[in-house]
């Protein structure tokens, strides 16, 4: 369960403010976040992930109050509980496919490289159709393949929340559909909560909930509980 | 993040950006190479020059430049000091304070097998004992005209016992002067890693023969001598014209005809190495040359002369160090700039790592590890290159010094 209460956030020196009075998202659900560019969709994901700290208010994920964690605790929380997927994949170009998937194990103290982690990474790659590509440089992969590597990286730690920021934004419709299927399968199979920013309204029917920033976010974004619509 | 992970990611990154990494590494290596090489060469220079000077207690020679005298006696330097005479050696012998070892270095050999001539050192057998020189092959000096060659001379000129080598006249157009002497190589010295390796040794009398002080020629009192070459002949003496040519090679057949005109005590020597029997004798001998003999000759402590000389050399070294330091600062600034630019270029990668849960410290550790690897590789390359340069240049340096 994700709970946001009386959240206010503003970037220093910017006129942009994000205000969310109340927002609750149930466990193991898929939520789409839609809205115009600059409305605060990515900011919301970053606040949930603990990348950004709210100016006031609180965010809790399960029993963890993200907003009151220290920097180090938020980093550990991210590595342990959050899987992040970005629009431009954000893979490390000098690492091969397998090393990119294993990256969270190398950059923190939460996960460690072990035989079982490697096997899991290989299984994840196989599950997304990238078997035999483990040693390939990521620069040699297609856009769709890169996004699949990014998904495997996000799924490695069995995160309870998967935050995806326009993961299909740079993909063609066919690949986009494959990626969507993968993400939604992950929610069902791994008991994960998915929050995904998207501009593609045709995908909304596949989500359990939708947060639409379009209706109320200019100039000051404000989300209330009733703004979270249940998809039909 | 543990060190293994930092090392793994750093090596992957360096391999991926290998062009940049190699450039930085070479810049570092080049900056470090010069001062390391200079230090190694100067250390070798100092060790070799000091070792020989320390091993030579006293040098006696004519008054004048102490540096010229010491360098000439120790390293057979081509700048010859004013000559002294054998009377000085006799004086030292008479004092009973030291064993005198005369050295006379006035001539060089002719170029042989496309190798430039080397100094001919006229001395006595005591010199070989004093310098602990042993034979690698052949035998020691036995008769006039014999010579033993240093190991480098033998190697470079491709000489061995049984070969001949010619001395080079100082002035080829002086018809009445010194004739080249063909010397018999009877032995090759074992390497001593000193200037002795690059010299030809003869008995001091052979050196005087090369100098024209002694010579051998046909017997002018013999009945079959051509009367046209005789200017005057009495029962006591024979005077011949310049048509009587001296022998240019000493053989078993003509060795007895070689003779010296004049008093041996007046014969020239470049310097005399004095080996005192004790420290007290050394002080007494120095005292003699500081008082009674001060008008005739000088007695120098080579270690002191070389020390003075080195102080000049090491002042030059300081200049090299300063220039190396300046270039190191410039390189460090350039590397800093490269690092800063590369961090900016990799900003996206670092942002991604931060978003995934990587701390600022971990990112600094990663960049630091990369820099440490590059610095270590640059330093290793500089040391290897310096060692190689030192190895290649040591012979050249020795030839420069000696």
mmCIF file of C-alpha atoms in Angstrom, chain B residues 68-343:
data_model
loop_
_atom_site.group_PDB
_atom_site.id
_atom_site.type_symbol
_atom_site.label_atom_id
_atom_site.label_comp_id
_atom_site.label_asym_id
_atom_site.label_seq_id
_atom_site.Cartn_x
_atom_site.Cartn_y
_atom_site.Cartn_z
ATOM 1 C CA UNK B 68 91.795 18.042 -14.541
ATOM 2 C CA UNK B 69 94.362 16.054 -12.590
ATOM 3 C CA UNK B 70 91.793 13.903 -10.797
ATOM 4 C CA UNK B 71 89.646 13.264 -13.882
ATOM 5 C CA UNK B 72 92.705 12.423 -15.960
ATOM 6 C CA UNK B 73 94.149 9.983 -13.429
ATOM 7 C CA UNK B 74 90.807 8.401 -12.513
ATOM 8 C CA UNK B 75 88.907 8.361 -15.781
ATOM 9 C CA UNK B 76 91.685 8.860 -18.344
ATOM 10 C CA UNK B 77 90.010 12.085 -19.341
ATOM 11 C CA UNK B 78 91.322 13.507 -22.596
ATOM 12 C CA UNK B 79 92.032 16.911 -21.016
ATOM 13 C CA UNK B 80 95.610 16.311 -19.966
ATOM 14 C CA UNK B 81 97.073 18.198 -17.017
ATOM 15 C CA UNK B 82 100.648 19.482 -17.122
ATOM 16 C CA UNK B 83 103.035 16.560 -16.879
ATOM 17 C CA UNK B 84 105.041 15.691 -13.835
ATOM 18 C CA UNK B 85 108.089 13.434 -13.808
ATOM 19 C CA UNK B 86 109.209 10.092 -12.470
ATOM 20 C CA UNK B 87 111.262 11.956 -9.847
ATOM 21 C CA UNK B 88 107.982 12.541 -8.047
ATOM 22 C CA UNK B 89 107.344 8.808 -7.921
ATOM 23 C CA UNK B 90 110.878 8.317 -6.627
ATOM 24 C CA UNK B 91 110.270 10.958 -3.958
ATOM 25 C CA UNK B 92 107.102 9.216 -2.772
ATOM 26 C CA UNK B 93 108.957 5.933 -2.661
ATOM 27 C CA UNK B 94 111.721 7.542 -0.613
ATOM 28 C CA UNK B 95 109.306 8.959 1.946
ATOM 29 C CA UNK B 96 108.130 5.442 2.700
ATOM 30 C CA UNK B 97 104.592 6.752 3.214
ATOM 31 C CA UNK B 98 103.020 5.254 0.119
ATOM 32 C CA UNK B 99 103.428 3.048 -2.904
ATOM 33 C CA UNK B 100 103.613 5.240 -6.026
ATOM 34 C CA UNK B 101 101.832 4.040 -9.165
ATOM 35 C CA UNK B 102 102.700 6.234 -12.129
ATOM 36 C CA UNK B 103 100.183 6.594 -14.935
ATOM 37 C CA UNK B 104 101.007 8.173 -18.254
ATOM 38 C CA UNK B 105 98.141 8.787 -20.635
ATOM 39 C CA UNK B 106 99.399 10.808 -23.567
ATOM 40 C CA UNK B 107 98.261 8.829 -26.602
ATOM 41 C CA UNK B 108 95.275 6.963 -27.940
ATOM 42 C CA UNK B 109 95.050 3.952 -30.200
ATOM 43 C CA UNK B 110 94.111 4.317 -33.833
ATOM 44 C CA UNK B 111 90.538 3.597 -34.823
ATOM 45 C CA UNK B 112 90.112 -0.135 -35.215
ATOM 46 C CA UNK B 113 87.220 -1.961 -36.862
ATOM 47 C CA UNK B 114 85.350 1.356 -37.209
ATOM 48 C CA UNK B 115 85.619 2.022 -33.493
ATOM 49 C CA UNK B 116 87.226 5.246 -32.303
ATOM 50 C CA UNK B 117 90.592 5.035 -30.611
ATOM 51 C CA UNK B 118 90.825 4.560 -26.853
ATOM 52 C CA UNK B 119 93.367 5.911 -24.348
ATOM 53 C CA UNK B 120 96.680 4.110 -23.936
ATOM 54 C CA UNK B 121 97.539 3.975 -20.252
ATOM 55 C CA UNK B 122 101.184 3.485 -19.431
ATOM 56 C CA UNK B 123 101.607 2.203 -15.889
ATOM 57 C CA UNK B 124 103.259 -0.419 -13.738
ATOM 58 C CA UNK B 125 102.067 -3.834 -12.591
ATOM 59 C CA UNK B 126 101.077 -2.313 -9.231
ATOM 60 C CA UNK B 127 98.190 -0.588 -11.004
ATOM 61 C CA UNK B 128 96.522 -3.913 -11.854
ATOM 62 C CA UNK B 129 96.847 -5.102 -8.276
ATOM 63 C CA UNK B 130 95.612 -1.799 -6.909
ATOM 64 C CA UNK B 131 92.513 -1.745 -9.168
ATOM 65 C CA UNK B 132 92.018 -5.498 -8.693
ATOM 66 C CA UNK B 133 92.046 -6.049 -12.430
ATOM 67 C CA UNK B 134 92.201 -9.635 -13.575
ATOM 68 C CA UNK B 135 92.695 -11.223 -16.927
ATOM 69 C CA UNK B 136 89.783 -12.722 -18.793
ATOM 70 C CA UNK B 137 92.057 -14.278 -21.387
ATOM 71 C CA UNK B 138 95.696 -14.254 -22.355
ATOM 72 C CA UNK B 139 98.589 -13.122 -20.206
ATOM 73 C CA UNK B 140 99.888 -10.027 -18.475
ATOM 74 C CA UNK B 141 102.469 -7.544 -19.710
ATOM 75 C CA UNK B 142 105.883 -9.171 -20.130
ATOM 76 C CA UNK B 143 108.039 -7.236 -22.579
ATOM 77 C CA UNK B 144 108.080 -3.816 -24.204
ATOM 78 C CA UNK B 145 105.368 -3.454 -26.812
ATOM 79 C CA UNK B 146 102.935 -5.776 -25.020
ATOM 80 C CA UNK B 147 99.519 -4.458 -24.138
ATOM 81 C CA UNK B 148 96.390 -5.711 -22.399
ATOM 82 C CA UNK B 149 93.023 -4.337 -23.453
ATOM 83 C CA UNK B 150 89.945 -3.557 -21.394
ATOM 84 C CA UNK B 151 86.881 -5.761 -21.820
ATOM 85 C CA UNK B 152 84.864 -3.126 -23.685
ATOM 86 C CA UNK B 153 87.760 -2.392 -26.026
ATOM 87 C CA UNK B 154 88.088 -6.090 -26.827
ATOM 88 C CA UNK B 155 84.362 -6.439 -27.405
ATOM 89 C CA UNK B 156 83.843 -3.288 -29.460
ATOM 90 C CA UNK B 157 87.016 -3.571 -31.531
ATOM 91 C CA UNK B 158 86.721 -7.360 -31.776
ATOM 92 C CA UNK B 159 90.217 -7.923 -30.428
ATOM 93 C CA UNK B 160 91.769 -10.926 -28.726
ATOM 94 C CA UNK B 161 95.206 -11.986 -27.554
ATOM 95 C CA UNK B 162 97.526 -12.361 -30.519
ATOM 96 C CA UNK B 163 96.048 -9.367 -32.375
ATOM 97 C CA UNK B 164 97.907 -6.104 -32.923
ATOM 98 C CA UNK B 165 96.811 -2.534 -32.295
ATOM 99 C CA UNK B 166 98.422 0.714 -33.430
ATOM 100 C CA UNK B 167 98.969 3.842 -31.407
ATOM 101 C CA UNK B 168 97.868 7.091 -33.041
ATOM 102 C CA UNK B 169 100.514 9.788 -33.474
ATOM 103 C CA UNK B 170 99.580 13.149 -32.021
ATOM 104 C CA UNK B 171 100.689 14.951 -35.167
ATOM 105 C CA UNK B 172 100.753 13.046 -38.436
ATOM 106 C CA UNK B 173 102.822 15.744 -40.145
ATOM 107 C CA UNK B 174 105.664 15.767 -37.639
ATOM 108 C CA UNK B 175 108.267 13.668 -39.425
ATOM 109 C CA UNK B 176 110.753 13.865 -36.608
ATOM 110 C CA UNK B 177 108.199 13.159 -33.940
ATOM 111 C CA UNK B 178 106.262 10.202 -32.684
ATOM 112 C CA UNK B 179 105.750 7.211 -34.886
ATOM 113 C CA UNK B 180 102.797 4.903 -34.419
ATOM 114 C CA UNK B 181 103.782 1.820 -32.484
ATOM 115 C CA UNK B 182 102.275 -1.523 -33.301
ATOM 116 C CA UNK B 183 101.526 -3.197 -29.978
ATOM 117 C CA UNK B 184 100.963 -6.883 -29.326
ATOM 118 C CA UNK B 185 97.800 -7.700 -27.478
ATOM 119 C CA UNK B 186 98.766 -10.312 -24.918
ATOM 120 C CA UNK B 187 95.660 -10.261 -22.731
ATOM 121 C CA UNK B 188 92.112 -9.098 -22.276
ATOM 122 C CA UNK B 189 90.995 -7.813 -18.877
ATOM 123 C CA UNK B 190 87.858 -9.102 -17.187
ATOM 124 C CA UNK B 191 85.033 -6.520 -17.023
ATOM 125 C CA UNK B 192 85.585 -4.133 -14.123
ATOM 126 C CA UNK B 193 82.624 -1.805 -14.880
ATOM 127 C CA UNK B 194 84.963 1.129 -14.704
ATOM 128 C CA UNK B 195 86.995 3.270 -17.118
ATOM 129 C CA UNK B 196 89.554 0.451 -17.136
ATOM 130 C CA UNK B 197 87.188 -1.432 -19.454
ATOM 131 C CA UNK B 198 87.658 1.266 -22.086
ATOM 132 C CA UNK B 199 91.433 1.577 -22.123
ATOM 133 C CA UNK B 200 94.538 -0.171 -23.420
ATOM 134 C CA UNK B 201 97.250 -0.760 -20.832
ATOM 135 C CA UNK B 202 100.960 -0.866 -21.542
ATOM 136 C CA UNK B 203 104.042 -0.804 -19.408
ATOM 137 C CA UNK B 204 105.080 2.794 -18.685
ATOM 138 C CA UNK B 205 108.258 2.262 -20.714
ATOM 139 C CA UNK B 206 106.193 1.314 -23.739
ATOM 140 C CA UNK B 207 104.252 4.551 -23.199
ATOM 141 C CA UNK B 208 107.526 6.464 -23.273
ATOM 142 C CA UNK B 209 108.494 4.699 -26.490
ATOM 143 C CA UNK B 210 105.196 5.820 -28.037
ATOM 144 C CA UNK B 211 106.050 9.276 -26.721
ATOM 145 C CA UNK B 212 109.341 9.156 -28.648
ATOM 146 C CA UNK B 213 111.504 9.177 -25.519
ATOM 147 C CA UNK B 214 112.706 5.670 -26.154
ATOM 148 C CA UNK B 215 113.203 3.941 -29.454
ATOM 149 C CA UNK B 216 114.823 1.057 -31.212
ATOM 150 C CA UNK B 217 116.666 1.062 -34.514
ATOM 151 C CA UNK B 218 119.318 -0.822 -36.433
ATOM 152 C CA UNK B 219 122.746 -1.236 -34.838
ATOM 153 C CA UNK B 220 124.764 1.702 -36.190
ATOM 154 C CA UNK B 221 128.045 0.180 -35.030
ATOM 155 C CA UNK B 222 127.547 -2.927 -37.107
ATOM 156 C CA UNK B 223 129.863 -3.505 -40.013
ATOM 157 C CA UNK B 224 127.091 -3.785 -42.610
ATOM 158 C CA UNK B 225 125.500 -0.410 -41.792
ATOM 159 C CA UNK B 226 124.972 1.979 -44.707
ATOM 160 C CA UNK B 227 127.719 4.589 -44.302
ATOM 161 C CA UNK B 228 125.575 7.263 -45.984
ATOM 162 C CA UNK B 229 123.348 7.550 -42.939
ATOM 163 C CA UNK B 230 126.216 8.167 -40.546
ATOM 164 C CA UNK B 231 127.184 11.788 -39.968
ATOM 165 C CA UNK B 232 130.013 11.137 -37.527
ATOM 166 C CA UNK B 233 131.605 8.066 -36.052
ATOM 167 C CA UNK B 234 134.241 7.874 -33.311
ATOM 168 C CA UNK B 235 135.256 5.169 -30.873
ATOM 169 C CA UNK B 236 132.946 6.674 -28.256
ATOM 170 C CA UNK B 237 129.927 7.736 -30.263
ATOM 171 C CA UNK B 238 128.019 7.486 -33.496
ATOM 172 C CA UNK B 239 125.937 10.312 -34.974
ATOM 173 C CA UNK B 240 123.428 9.357 -37.634
ATOM 174 C CA UNK B 241 121.097 11.323 -39.892
ATOM 175 C CA UNK B 242 117.272 11.349 -39.734
ATOM 176 C CA UNK B 243 117.315 8.621 -42.351
ATOM 177 C CA UNK B 244 117.686 6.142 -39.507
ATOM 178 C CA UNK B 245 114.116 5.146 -38.889
ATOM 179 C CA UNK B 246 112.971 3.794 -35.544
ATOM 180 C CA UNK B 247 111.291 0.429 -35.412
ATOM 181 C CA UNK B 248 107.501 0.701 -35.336
ATOM 182 C CA UNK B 249 106.992 -2.679 -33.774
ATOM 183 C CA UNK B 250 108.772 -4.333 -30.917
ATOM 184 C CA UNK B 251 109.571 -7.951 -31.603
ATOM 185 C CA UNK B 252 111.675 -10.553 -29.871
ATOM 186 C CA UNK B 253 114.308 -9.905 -32.528
ATOM 187 C CA UNK B 254 114.577 -6.126 -32.071
ATOM 188 C CA UNK B 255 113.572 -5.684 -28.434
ATOM 189 C CA UNK B 256 117.164 -5.431 -27.301
ATOM 190 C CA UNK B 257 117.763 -2.474 -29.579
ATOM 191 C CA UNK B 258 115.241 -0.362 -27.680
ATOM 192 C CA UNK B 259 116.765 2.169 -25.359
ATOM 193 C CA UNK B 260 116.086 5.503 -23.704
ATOM 194 C CA UNK B 261 118.099 8.647 -23.862
ATOM 195 C CA UNK B 262 118.434 10.685 -20.697
ATOM 196 C CA UNK B 263 117.691 10.245 -17.016
ATOM 197 C CA UNK B 264 114.609 8.155 -16.231
ATOM 198 C CA UNK B 265 113.763 10.387 -13.292
ATOM 199 C CA UNK B 266 113.024 13.185 -15.761
ATOM 200 C CA UNK B 267 110.690 11.082 -17.897
ATOM 201 C CA UNK B 268 107.130 12.357 -17.954
ATOM 202 C CA UNK B 269 104.097 10.910 -16.253
ATOM 203 C CA UNK B 270 100.571 12.344 -16.261
ATOM 204 C CA UNK B 271 99.942 11.581 -12.604
ATOM 205 C CA UNK B 272 100.998 9.337 -9.779
ATOM 206 C CA UNK B 273 98.505 7.400 -7.712
ATOM 207 C CA UNK B 274 99.823 7.141 -4.182
ATOM 208 C CA UNK B 275 98.620 4.287 -2.008
ATOM 209 C CA UNK B 276 99.552 5.159 1.586
ATOM 210 C CA UNK B 277 100.361 2.385 4.019
ATOM 211 C CA UNK B 278 98.186 3.901 6.735
ATOM 212 C CA UNK B 279 95.947 6.859 7.452
ATOM 213 C CA UNK B 280 98.814 8.479 9.304
ATOM 214 C CA UNK B 281 101.093 8.040 6.268
ATOM 215 C CA UNK B 282 98.434 9.604 4.096
ATOM 216 C CA UNK B 283 98.250 12.643 6.355
ATOM 217 C CA UNK B 284 102.027 12.930 6.435
ATOM 218 C CA UNK B 285 102.267 12.702 2.644
ATOM 219 C CA UNK B 286 99.561 15.325 2.240
ATOM 220 C CA UNK B 287 101.500 17.487 4.663
ATOM 221 C CA UNK B 288 104.685 17.112 2.639
ATOM 222 C CA UNK B 289 102.921 18.258 -0.494
ATOM 223 C CA UNK B 290 101.313 21.109 1.356
ATOM 224 C CA UNK B 291 104.710 22.361 2.542
ATOM 225 C CA UNK B 292 108.055 21.099 1.170
ATOM 226 C CA UNK B 293 106.819 20.034 -2.286
ATOM 227 C CA UNK B 294 104.126 22.624 -2.736
ATOM 228 C CA UNK B 295 106.157 24.489 -5.361
ATOM 229 C CA UNK B 296 106.841 21.356 -7.402
ATOM 230 C CA UNK B 297 103.652 19.330 -7.367
ATOM 231 C CA UNK B 298 100.272 18.961 -5.763
ATOM 232 C CA UNK B 299 98.652 16.114 -3.915
ATOM 233 C CA UNK B 300 94.883 15.842 -4.136
ATOM 234 C CA UNK B 301 92.248 13.674 -2.483
ATOM 235 C CA UNK B 302 90.117 12.512 -5.442
ATOM 236 C CA UNK B 303 87.058 11.988 -3.222
ATOM 237 C CA UNK B 304 87.106 15.663 -2.257
ATOM 238 C CA UNK B 305 87.596 16.828 -5.862
ATOM 239 C CA UNK B 306 84.754 14.626 -7.097
ATOM 240 C CA UNK B 307 82.525 15.804 -4.276
ATOM 241 C CA UNK B 308 83.082 19.410 -5.356
ATOM 242 C CA UNK B 309 82.398 18.414 -8.947
ATOM 243 C CA UNK B 310 79.186 16.594 -8.003
ATOM 244 C CA UNK B 311 77.860 19.593 -6.133
ATOM 245 C CA UNK B 312 77.842 21.382 -9.506
ATOM 246 C CA UNK B 313 76.200 18.423 -11.241
ATOM 247 C CA UNK B 314 73.501 18.154 -8.600
ATOM 248 C CA UNK B 315 72.795 21.851 -8.876
ATOM 249 C CA UNK B 316 71.972 21.127 -12.514
ATOM 250 C CA UNK B 317 69.797 18.245 -11.328
ATOM 251 C CA UNK B 318 67.778 20.678 -9.230
ATOM 252 C CA UNK B 319 67.026 22.644 -12.402
ATOM 253 C CA UNK B 320 65.808 19.458 -14.085
ATOM 254 C CA UNK B 321 63.645 18.708 -11.056
ATOM 255 C CA UNK B 322 62.128 22.161 -11.130
ATOM 256 C CA UNK B 323 61.324 21.883 -14.835
ATOM 257 C CA UNK B 324 59.876 18.383 -14.245
ATOM 258 C CA UNK B 325 57.803 19.748 -11.389
ATOM 259 C CA UNK B 326 56.474 22.500 -13.626
ATOM 260 C CA UNK B 327 55.514 20.011 -16.334
ATOM 261 C CA UNK B 328 53.957 17.769 -13.661
ATOM 262 C CA UNK B 329 51.817 20.677 -12.475
ATOM 263 C CA UNK B 330 50.739 21.447 -16.039
ATOM 264 C CA UNK B 331 49.949 17.761 -16.637
ATOM 265 C CA UNK B 332 48.036 17.570 -13.349
ATOM 266 C CA UNK B 333 45.984 20.613 -14.363
ATOM 267 C CA UNK B 334 45.294 19.122 -17.780
ATOM 268 C CA UNK B 335 44.360 15.803 -16.213
ATOM 269 C CA UNK B 336 42.075 17.623 -13.805
ATOM 270 C CA UNK B 337 40.413 19.282 -16.755
ATOM 271 C CA UNK B 338 40.086 15.950 -18.579
ATOM 272 C CA UNK B 339 38.624 14.410 -15.430
ATOM 273 C CA UNK B 340 36.175 17.258 -14.985
ATOM 274 C CA UNK B 341 35.093 17.054 -18.629
ATOM 275 C CA UNK B 342 34.770 13.283 -18.473
ATOM 276 C CA UNK B 343 32.627 13.548 -15.336
#
